[in-house]
PDB file of C-alpha atoms in Angstrom:
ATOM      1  CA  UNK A   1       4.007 -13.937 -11.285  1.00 58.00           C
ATOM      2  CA  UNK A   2       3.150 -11.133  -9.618  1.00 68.00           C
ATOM      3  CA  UNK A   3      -0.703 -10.311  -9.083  1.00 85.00           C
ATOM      4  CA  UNK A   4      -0.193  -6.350 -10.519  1.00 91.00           C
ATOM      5  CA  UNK A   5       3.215  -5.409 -11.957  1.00 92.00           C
ATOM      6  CA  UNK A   6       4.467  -2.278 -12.911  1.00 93.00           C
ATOM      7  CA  UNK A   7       7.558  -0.931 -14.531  1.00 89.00           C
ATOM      8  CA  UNK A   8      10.221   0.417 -11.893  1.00 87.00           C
ATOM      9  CA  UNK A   9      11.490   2.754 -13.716  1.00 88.00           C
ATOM     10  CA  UNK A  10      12.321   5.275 -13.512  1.00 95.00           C
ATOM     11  CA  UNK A  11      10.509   6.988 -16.238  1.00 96.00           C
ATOM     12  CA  UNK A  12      11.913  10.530 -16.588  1.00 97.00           C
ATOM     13  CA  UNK A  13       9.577  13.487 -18.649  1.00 97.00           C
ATOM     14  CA  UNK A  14      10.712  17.175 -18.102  1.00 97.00           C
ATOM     15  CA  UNK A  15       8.360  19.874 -16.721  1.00 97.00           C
ATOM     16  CA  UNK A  16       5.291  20.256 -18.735  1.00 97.00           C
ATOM     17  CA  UNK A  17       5.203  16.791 -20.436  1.00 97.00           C
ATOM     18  CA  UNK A  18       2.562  14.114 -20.202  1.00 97.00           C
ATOM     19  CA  UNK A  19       3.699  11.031 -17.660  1.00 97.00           C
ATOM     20  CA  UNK A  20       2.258   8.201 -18.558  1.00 97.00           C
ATOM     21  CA  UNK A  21       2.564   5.167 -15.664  1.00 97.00           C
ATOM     22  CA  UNK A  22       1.335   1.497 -16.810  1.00 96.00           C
ATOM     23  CA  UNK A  23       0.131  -1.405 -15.023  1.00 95.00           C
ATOM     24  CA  UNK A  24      -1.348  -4.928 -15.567  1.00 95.00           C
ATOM     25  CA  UNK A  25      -2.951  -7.395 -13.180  1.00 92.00           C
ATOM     26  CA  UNK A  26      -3.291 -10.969 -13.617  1.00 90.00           C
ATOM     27  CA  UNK A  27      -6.556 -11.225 -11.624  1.00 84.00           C
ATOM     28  CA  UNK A  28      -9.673 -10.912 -13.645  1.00 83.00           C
ATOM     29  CA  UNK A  29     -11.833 -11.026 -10.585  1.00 81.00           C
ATOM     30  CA  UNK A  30      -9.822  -7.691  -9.693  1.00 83.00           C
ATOM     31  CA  UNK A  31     -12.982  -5.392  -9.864  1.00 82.00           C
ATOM     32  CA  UNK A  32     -11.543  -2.024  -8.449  1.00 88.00           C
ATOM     33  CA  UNK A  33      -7.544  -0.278  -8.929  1.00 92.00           C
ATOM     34  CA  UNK A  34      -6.053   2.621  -7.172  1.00 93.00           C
ATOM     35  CA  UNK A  35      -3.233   4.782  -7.632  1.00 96.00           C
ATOM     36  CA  UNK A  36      -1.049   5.693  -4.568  1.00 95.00           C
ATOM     37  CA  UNK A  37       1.841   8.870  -4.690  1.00 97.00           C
ATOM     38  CA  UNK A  38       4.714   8.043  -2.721  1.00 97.00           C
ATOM     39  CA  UNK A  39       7.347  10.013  -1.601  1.00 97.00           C
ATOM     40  CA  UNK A  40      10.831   8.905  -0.781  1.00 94.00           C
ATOM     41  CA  UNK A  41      10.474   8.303   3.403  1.00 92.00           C
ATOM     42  CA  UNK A  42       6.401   8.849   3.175  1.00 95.00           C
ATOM     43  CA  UNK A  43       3.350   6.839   3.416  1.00 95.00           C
ATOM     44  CA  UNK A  44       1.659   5.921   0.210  1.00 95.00           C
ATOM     45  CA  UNK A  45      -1.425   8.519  -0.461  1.00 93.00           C
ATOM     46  CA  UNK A  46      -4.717   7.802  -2.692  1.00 92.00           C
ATOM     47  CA  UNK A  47      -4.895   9.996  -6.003  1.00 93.00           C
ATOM     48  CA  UNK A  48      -6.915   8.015  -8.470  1.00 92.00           C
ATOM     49  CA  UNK A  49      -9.078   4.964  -7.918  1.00 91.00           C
ATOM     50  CA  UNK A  50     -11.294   3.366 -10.953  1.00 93.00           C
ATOM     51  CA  UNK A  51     -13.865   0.912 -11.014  1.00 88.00           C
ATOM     52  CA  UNK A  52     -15.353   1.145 -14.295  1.00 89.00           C
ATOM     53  CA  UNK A  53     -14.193   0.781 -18.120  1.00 91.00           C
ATOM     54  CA  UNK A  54     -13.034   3.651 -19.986  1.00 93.00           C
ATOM     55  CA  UNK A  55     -11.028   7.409 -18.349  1.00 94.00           C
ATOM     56  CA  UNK A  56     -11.601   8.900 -15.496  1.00 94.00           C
ATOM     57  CA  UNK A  57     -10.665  12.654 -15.009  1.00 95.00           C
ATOM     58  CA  UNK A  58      -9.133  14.647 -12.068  1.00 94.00           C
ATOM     59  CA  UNK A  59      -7.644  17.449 -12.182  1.00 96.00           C
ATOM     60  CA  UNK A  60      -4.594  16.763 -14.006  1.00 97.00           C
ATOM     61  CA  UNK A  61      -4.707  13.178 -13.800  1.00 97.00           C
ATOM     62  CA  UNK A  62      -6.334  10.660 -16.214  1.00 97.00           C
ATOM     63  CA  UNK A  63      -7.354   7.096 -14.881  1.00 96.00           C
ATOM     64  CA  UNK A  64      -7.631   4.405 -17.508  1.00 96.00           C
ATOM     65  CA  UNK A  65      -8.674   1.301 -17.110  1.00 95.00           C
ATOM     66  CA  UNK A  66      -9.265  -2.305 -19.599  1.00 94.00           C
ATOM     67  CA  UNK A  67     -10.784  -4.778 -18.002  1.00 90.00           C
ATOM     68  CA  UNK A  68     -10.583  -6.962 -21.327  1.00 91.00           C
ATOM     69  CA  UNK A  69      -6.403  -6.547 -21.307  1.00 92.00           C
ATOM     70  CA  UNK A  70      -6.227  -6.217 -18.029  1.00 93.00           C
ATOM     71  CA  UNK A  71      -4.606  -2.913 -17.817  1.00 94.00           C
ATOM     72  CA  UNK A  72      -4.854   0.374 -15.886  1.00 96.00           C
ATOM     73  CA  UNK A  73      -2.710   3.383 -16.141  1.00 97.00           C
ATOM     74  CA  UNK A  74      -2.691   6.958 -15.266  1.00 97.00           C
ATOM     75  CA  UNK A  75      -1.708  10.138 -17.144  1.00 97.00           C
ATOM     76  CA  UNK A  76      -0.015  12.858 -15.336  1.00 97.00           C
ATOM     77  CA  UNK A  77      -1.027  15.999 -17.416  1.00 98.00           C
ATOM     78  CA  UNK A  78       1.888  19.377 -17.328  1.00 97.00           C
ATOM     79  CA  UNK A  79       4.170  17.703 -15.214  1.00 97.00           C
ATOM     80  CA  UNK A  80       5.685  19.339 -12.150  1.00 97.00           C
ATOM     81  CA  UNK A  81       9.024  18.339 -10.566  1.00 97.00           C
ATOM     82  CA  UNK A  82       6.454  18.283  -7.394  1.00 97.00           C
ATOM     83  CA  UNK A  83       5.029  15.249  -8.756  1.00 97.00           C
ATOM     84  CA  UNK A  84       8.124  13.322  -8.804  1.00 97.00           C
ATOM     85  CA  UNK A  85       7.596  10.640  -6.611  1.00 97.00           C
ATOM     86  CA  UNK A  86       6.816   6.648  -6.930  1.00 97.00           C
ATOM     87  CA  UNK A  87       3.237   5.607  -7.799  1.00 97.00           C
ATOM     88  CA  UNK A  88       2.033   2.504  -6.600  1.00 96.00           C
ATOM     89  CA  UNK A  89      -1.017   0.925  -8.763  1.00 95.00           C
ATOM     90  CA  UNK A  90      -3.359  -1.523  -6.503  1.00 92.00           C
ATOM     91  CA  UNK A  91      -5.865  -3.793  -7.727  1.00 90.00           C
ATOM     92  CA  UNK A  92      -8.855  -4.971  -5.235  1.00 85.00           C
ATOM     93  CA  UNK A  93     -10.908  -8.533  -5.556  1.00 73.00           C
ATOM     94  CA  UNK A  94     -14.529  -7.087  -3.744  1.00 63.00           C
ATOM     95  CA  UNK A  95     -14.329 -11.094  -3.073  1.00 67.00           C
ATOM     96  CA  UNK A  96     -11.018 -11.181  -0.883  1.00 59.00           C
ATOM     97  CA  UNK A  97     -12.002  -7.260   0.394  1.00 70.00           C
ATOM     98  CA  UNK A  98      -8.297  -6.681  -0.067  1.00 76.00           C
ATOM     99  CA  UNK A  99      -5.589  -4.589  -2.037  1.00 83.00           C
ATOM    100  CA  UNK A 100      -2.886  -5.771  -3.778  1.00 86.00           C
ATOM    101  CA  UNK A 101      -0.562  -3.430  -4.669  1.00 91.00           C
ATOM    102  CA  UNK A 102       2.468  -3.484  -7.677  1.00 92.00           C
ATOM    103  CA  UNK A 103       5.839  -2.431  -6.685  1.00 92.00           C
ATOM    104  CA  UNK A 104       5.842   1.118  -8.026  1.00 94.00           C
ATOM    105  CA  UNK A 105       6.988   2.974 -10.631  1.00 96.00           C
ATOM    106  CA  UNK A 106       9.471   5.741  -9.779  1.00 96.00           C
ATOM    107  CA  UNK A 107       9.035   8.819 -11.876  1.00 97.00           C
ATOM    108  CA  UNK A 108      11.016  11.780 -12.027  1.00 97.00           C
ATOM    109  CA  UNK A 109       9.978  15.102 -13.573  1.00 97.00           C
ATOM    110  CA  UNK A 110      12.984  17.550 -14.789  1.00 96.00           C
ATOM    111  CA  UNK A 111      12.809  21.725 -14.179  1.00 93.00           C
TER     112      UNK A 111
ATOM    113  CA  UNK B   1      -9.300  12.952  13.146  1.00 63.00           C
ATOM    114  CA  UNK B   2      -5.717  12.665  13.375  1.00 80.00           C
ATOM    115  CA  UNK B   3      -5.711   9.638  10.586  1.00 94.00           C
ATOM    116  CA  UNK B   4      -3.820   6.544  11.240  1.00 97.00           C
ATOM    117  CA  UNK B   5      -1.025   6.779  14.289  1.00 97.00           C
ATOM    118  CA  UNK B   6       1.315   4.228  14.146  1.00 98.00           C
ATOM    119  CA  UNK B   7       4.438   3.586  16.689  1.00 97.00           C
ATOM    120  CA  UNK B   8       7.089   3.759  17.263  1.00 97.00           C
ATOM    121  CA  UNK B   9       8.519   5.510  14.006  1.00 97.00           C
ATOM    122  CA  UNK B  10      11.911   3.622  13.881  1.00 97.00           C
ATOM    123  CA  UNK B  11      12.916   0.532  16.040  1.00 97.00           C
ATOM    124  CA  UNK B  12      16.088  -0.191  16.160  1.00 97.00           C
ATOM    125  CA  UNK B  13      16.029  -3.774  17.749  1.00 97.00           C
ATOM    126  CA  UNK B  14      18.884  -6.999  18.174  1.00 97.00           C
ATOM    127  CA  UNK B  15      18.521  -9.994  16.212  1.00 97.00           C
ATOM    128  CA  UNK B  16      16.284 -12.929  18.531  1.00 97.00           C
ATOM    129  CA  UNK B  17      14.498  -9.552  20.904  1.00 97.00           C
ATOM    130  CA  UNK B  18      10.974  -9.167  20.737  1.00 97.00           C
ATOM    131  CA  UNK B  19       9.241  -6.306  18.337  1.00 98.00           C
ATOM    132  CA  UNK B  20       6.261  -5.083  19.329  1.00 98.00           C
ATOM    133  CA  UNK B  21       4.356  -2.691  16.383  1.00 98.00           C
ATOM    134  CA  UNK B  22       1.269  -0.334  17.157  1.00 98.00           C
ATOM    135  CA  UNK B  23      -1.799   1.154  15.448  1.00 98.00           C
ATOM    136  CA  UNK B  24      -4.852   3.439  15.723  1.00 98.00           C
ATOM    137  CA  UNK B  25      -6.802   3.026  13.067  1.00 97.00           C
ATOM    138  CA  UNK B  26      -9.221   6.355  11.797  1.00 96.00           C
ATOM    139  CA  UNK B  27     -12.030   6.244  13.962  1.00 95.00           C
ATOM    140  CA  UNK B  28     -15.046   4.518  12.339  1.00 94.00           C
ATOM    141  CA  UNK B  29     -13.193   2.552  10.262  1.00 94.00           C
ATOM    142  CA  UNK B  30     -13.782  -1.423   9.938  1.00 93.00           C
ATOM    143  CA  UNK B  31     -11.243  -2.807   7.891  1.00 92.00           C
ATOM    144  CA  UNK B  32      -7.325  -2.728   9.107  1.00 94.00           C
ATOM    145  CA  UNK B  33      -4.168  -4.163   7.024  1.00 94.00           C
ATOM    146  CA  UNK B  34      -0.992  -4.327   7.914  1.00 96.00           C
ATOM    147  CA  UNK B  35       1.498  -4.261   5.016  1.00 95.00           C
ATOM    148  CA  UNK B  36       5.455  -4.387   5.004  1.00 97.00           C
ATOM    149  CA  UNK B  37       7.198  -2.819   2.437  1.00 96.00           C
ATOM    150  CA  UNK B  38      11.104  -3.282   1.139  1.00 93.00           C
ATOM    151  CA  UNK B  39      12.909  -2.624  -1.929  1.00 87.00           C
ATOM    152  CA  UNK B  40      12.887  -5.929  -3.083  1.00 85.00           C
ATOM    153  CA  UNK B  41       9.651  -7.073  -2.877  1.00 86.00           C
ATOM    154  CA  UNK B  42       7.785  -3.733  -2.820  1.00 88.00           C
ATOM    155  CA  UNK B  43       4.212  -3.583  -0.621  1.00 91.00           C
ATOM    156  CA  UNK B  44       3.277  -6.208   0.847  1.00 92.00           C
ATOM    157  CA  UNK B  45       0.193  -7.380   2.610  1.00 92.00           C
ATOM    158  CA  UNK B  46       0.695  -9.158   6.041  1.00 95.00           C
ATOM    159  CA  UNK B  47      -3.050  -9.330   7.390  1.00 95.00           C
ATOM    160  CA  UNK B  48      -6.040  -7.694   7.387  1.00 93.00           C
ATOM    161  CA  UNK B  49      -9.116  -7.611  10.223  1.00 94.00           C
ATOM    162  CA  UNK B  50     -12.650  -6.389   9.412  1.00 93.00           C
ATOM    163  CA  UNK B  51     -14.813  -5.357  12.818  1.00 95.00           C
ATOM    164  CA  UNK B  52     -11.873  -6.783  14.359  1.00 96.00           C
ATOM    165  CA  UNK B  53     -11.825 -10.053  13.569  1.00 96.00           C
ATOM    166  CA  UNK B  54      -8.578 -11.136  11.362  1.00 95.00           C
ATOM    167  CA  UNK B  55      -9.650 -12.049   7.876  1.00 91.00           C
ATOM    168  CA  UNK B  56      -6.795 -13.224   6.063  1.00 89.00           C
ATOM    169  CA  UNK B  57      -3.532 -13.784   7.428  1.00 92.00           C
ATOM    170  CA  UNK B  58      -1.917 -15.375   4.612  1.00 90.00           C
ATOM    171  CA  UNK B  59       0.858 -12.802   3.766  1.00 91.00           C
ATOM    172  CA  UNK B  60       2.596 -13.587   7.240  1.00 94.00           C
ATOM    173  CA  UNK B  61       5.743 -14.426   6.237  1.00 87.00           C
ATOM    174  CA  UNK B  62       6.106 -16.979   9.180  1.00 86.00           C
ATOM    175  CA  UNK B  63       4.814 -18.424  13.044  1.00 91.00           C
ATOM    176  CA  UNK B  64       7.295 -15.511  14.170  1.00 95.00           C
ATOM    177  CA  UNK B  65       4.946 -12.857  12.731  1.00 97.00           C
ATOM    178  CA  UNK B  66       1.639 -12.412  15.143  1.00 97.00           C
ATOM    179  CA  UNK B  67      -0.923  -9.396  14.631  1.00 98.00           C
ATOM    180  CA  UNK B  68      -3.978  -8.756  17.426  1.00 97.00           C
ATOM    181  CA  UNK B  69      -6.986  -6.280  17.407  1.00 98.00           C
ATOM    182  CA  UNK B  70      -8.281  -6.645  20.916  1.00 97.00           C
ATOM    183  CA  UNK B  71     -10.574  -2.826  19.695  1.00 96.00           C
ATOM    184  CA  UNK B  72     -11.548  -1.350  17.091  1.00 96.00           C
ATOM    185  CA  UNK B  73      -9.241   1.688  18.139  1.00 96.00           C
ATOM    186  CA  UNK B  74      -5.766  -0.350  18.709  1.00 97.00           C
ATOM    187  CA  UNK B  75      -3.615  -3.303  17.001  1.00 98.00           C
ATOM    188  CA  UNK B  76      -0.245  -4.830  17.137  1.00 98.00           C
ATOM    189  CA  UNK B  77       1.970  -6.636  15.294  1.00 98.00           C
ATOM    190  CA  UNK B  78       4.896  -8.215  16.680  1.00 98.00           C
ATOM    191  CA  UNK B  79       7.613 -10.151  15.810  1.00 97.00           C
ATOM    192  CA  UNK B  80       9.186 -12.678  18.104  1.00 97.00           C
ATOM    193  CA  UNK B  81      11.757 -13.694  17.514  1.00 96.00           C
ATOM    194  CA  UNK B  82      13.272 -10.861  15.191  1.00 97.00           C
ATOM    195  CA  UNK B  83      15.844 -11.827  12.257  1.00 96.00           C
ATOM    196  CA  UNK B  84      17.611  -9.523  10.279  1.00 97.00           C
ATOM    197  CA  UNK B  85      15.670  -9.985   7.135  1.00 95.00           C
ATOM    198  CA  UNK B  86      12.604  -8.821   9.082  1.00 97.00           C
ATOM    199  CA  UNK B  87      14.240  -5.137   8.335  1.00 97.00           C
ATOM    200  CA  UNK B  88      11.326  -2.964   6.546  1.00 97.00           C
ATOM    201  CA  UNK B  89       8.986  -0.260   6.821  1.00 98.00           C
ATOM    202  CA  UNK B  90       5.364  -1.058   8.539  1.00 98.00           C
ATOM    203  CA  UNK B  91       2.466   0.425   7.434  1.00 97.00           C
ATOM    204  CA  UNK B  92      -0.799   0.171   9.038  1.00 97.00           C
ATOM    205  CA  UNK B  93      -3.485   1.501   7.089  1.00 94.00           C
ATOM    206  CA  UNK B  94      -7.472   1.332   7.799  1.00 93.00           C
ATOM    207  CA  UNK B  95     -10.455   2.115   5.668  1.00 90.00           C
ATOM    208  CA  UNK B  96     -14.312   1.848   5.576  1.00 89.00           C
ATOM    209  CA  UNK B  97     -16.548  -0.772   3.911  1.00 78.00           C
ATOM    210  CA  UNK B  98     -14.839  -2.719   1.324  1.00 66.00           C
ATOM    211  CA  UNK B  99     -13.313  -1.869  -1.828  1.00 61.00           C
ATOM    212  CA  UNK B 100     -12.845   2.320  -0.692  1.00 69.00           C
ATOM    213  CA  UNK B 101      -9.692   3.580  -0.003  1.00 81.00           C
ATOM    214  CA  UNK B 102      -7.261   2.958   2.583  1.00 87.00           C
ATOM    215  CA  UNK B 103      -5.212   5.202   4.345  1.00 92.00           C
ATOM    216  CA  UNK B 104      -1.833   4.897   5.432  1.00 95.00           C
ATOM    217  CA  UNK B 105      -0.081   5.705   8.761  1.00 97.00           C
ATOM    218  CA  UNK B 106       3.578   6.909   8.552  1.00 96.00           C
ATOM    219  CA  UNK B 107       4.826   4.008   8.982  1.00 97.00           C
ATOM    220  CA  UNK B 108       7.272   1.879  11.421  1.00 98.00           C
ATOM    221  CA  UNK B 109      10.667   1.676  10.174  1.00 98.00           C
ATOM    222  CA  UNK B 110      12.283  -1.285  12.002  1.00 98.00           C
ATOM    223  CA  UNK B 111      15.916  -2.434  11.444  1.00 98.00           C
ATOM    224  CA  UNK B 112      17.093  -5.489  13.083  1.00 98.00           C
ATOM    225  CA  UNK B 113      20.730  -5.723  13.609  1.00 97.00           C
TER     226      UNK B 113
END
């Protein structure tokens, strides 16, 4: 079993819709999770990370995170067709000082 | 700061030759990981050094796969000898203090023929 898995995908929403990305993790000593953007032939970039219980806001993005199920996600608020890309959710053990990152969910936003 | 420079950007290498991968890290930065990623098996973690020193290794697939931070500006990975399978995008990706975020280079994309 993987340590954080995610759902490849791809989840499609058209333009304007809410995308909603999921992720567990199997490590309870995971204390910290990110959220990388991907696009196709690019480097993984940071949007979201969470550290505490409960939402965190950004812009159009929502961070959620349960330490009790062990699940994060993030909410992608009016989406664009720019935000089509995969999203990679990491979890971090402060005890091993490293991430550990799921293999992405691909999402793909219509015009 | 130019972020993270890795080279080459593709390698394009024969099966049994010797791969040699390369990274700046940000300047500043004291943690480095090197992670490989493929379809298959998504992003992977290879090693990691903090202040230079390699902290856990334990994602190196095999005694082919050697990584070195003789700076804090400069580390390599290499590969010897290289096998087909080895066929993946590199990333090298630094950050400061533990559990803040890590950014990427662009990546090595190395196919082994």
């Amino acid at each position: 079993q993987k340590e954080v898995e995610q759902n490849s995908g791809p989840l499609s929403v058209p333009e304007g819709a809410i995308a909603s990305l999921n992720c567990t993790y199997s490590d309870r000593g995971s204390q910290s999770f990110f959220w990388y953007r991907q696009y196709s032939g690019k480097s993984p970039e940071l949007i979201m990370f969470i550290y505490s219980n409960g939402d965190k806001e950004d812009g159009r993005f929502t961070a959620q995170l349960n330490k009790a199920s062990q699940y994060v996600s993030l909410l992608i608020r009016d989406s664009q067709p720019s935000d089509s890309a995969t999203y990679l959710c990491a979890g971090m053990n402060t005890g091993f000082q490293k991430l550990v990152f799921g293999t992405g969910t691909r999402l793909l936003v219509s015009p | 700061d130019a972020g993270v420079i890795q080279s080459p950007r593709h390698e394009v290498t024969e099966m049994g030759q010797e791969v040699t991968l390369r990274c700046k890290p940000i300047s500043g930065h004291d943690y480095l990981f090197w992670y490989r990623q493929t379809m298959m098996r998504g992003l992977e973690l290879l090693i990691y050094f903090n202040n230079n020193v390699p902290i856990d290794d334990s994602g190196m697939p095999e005694d082919r796969f050697s990584a070195k931070m003789p700076n804090a500006s400069f580390s390599t990975l290499k590969i010897q000898p290289s096998e087909p399978r080895d066929s993946a995008v590199y990333f090298c990706a630094s950050s400061f203090g533990t559990g803040q975020r890590a950014f990427f280079g662009q990546g090595t994309r190395l196919t082994v023929v």
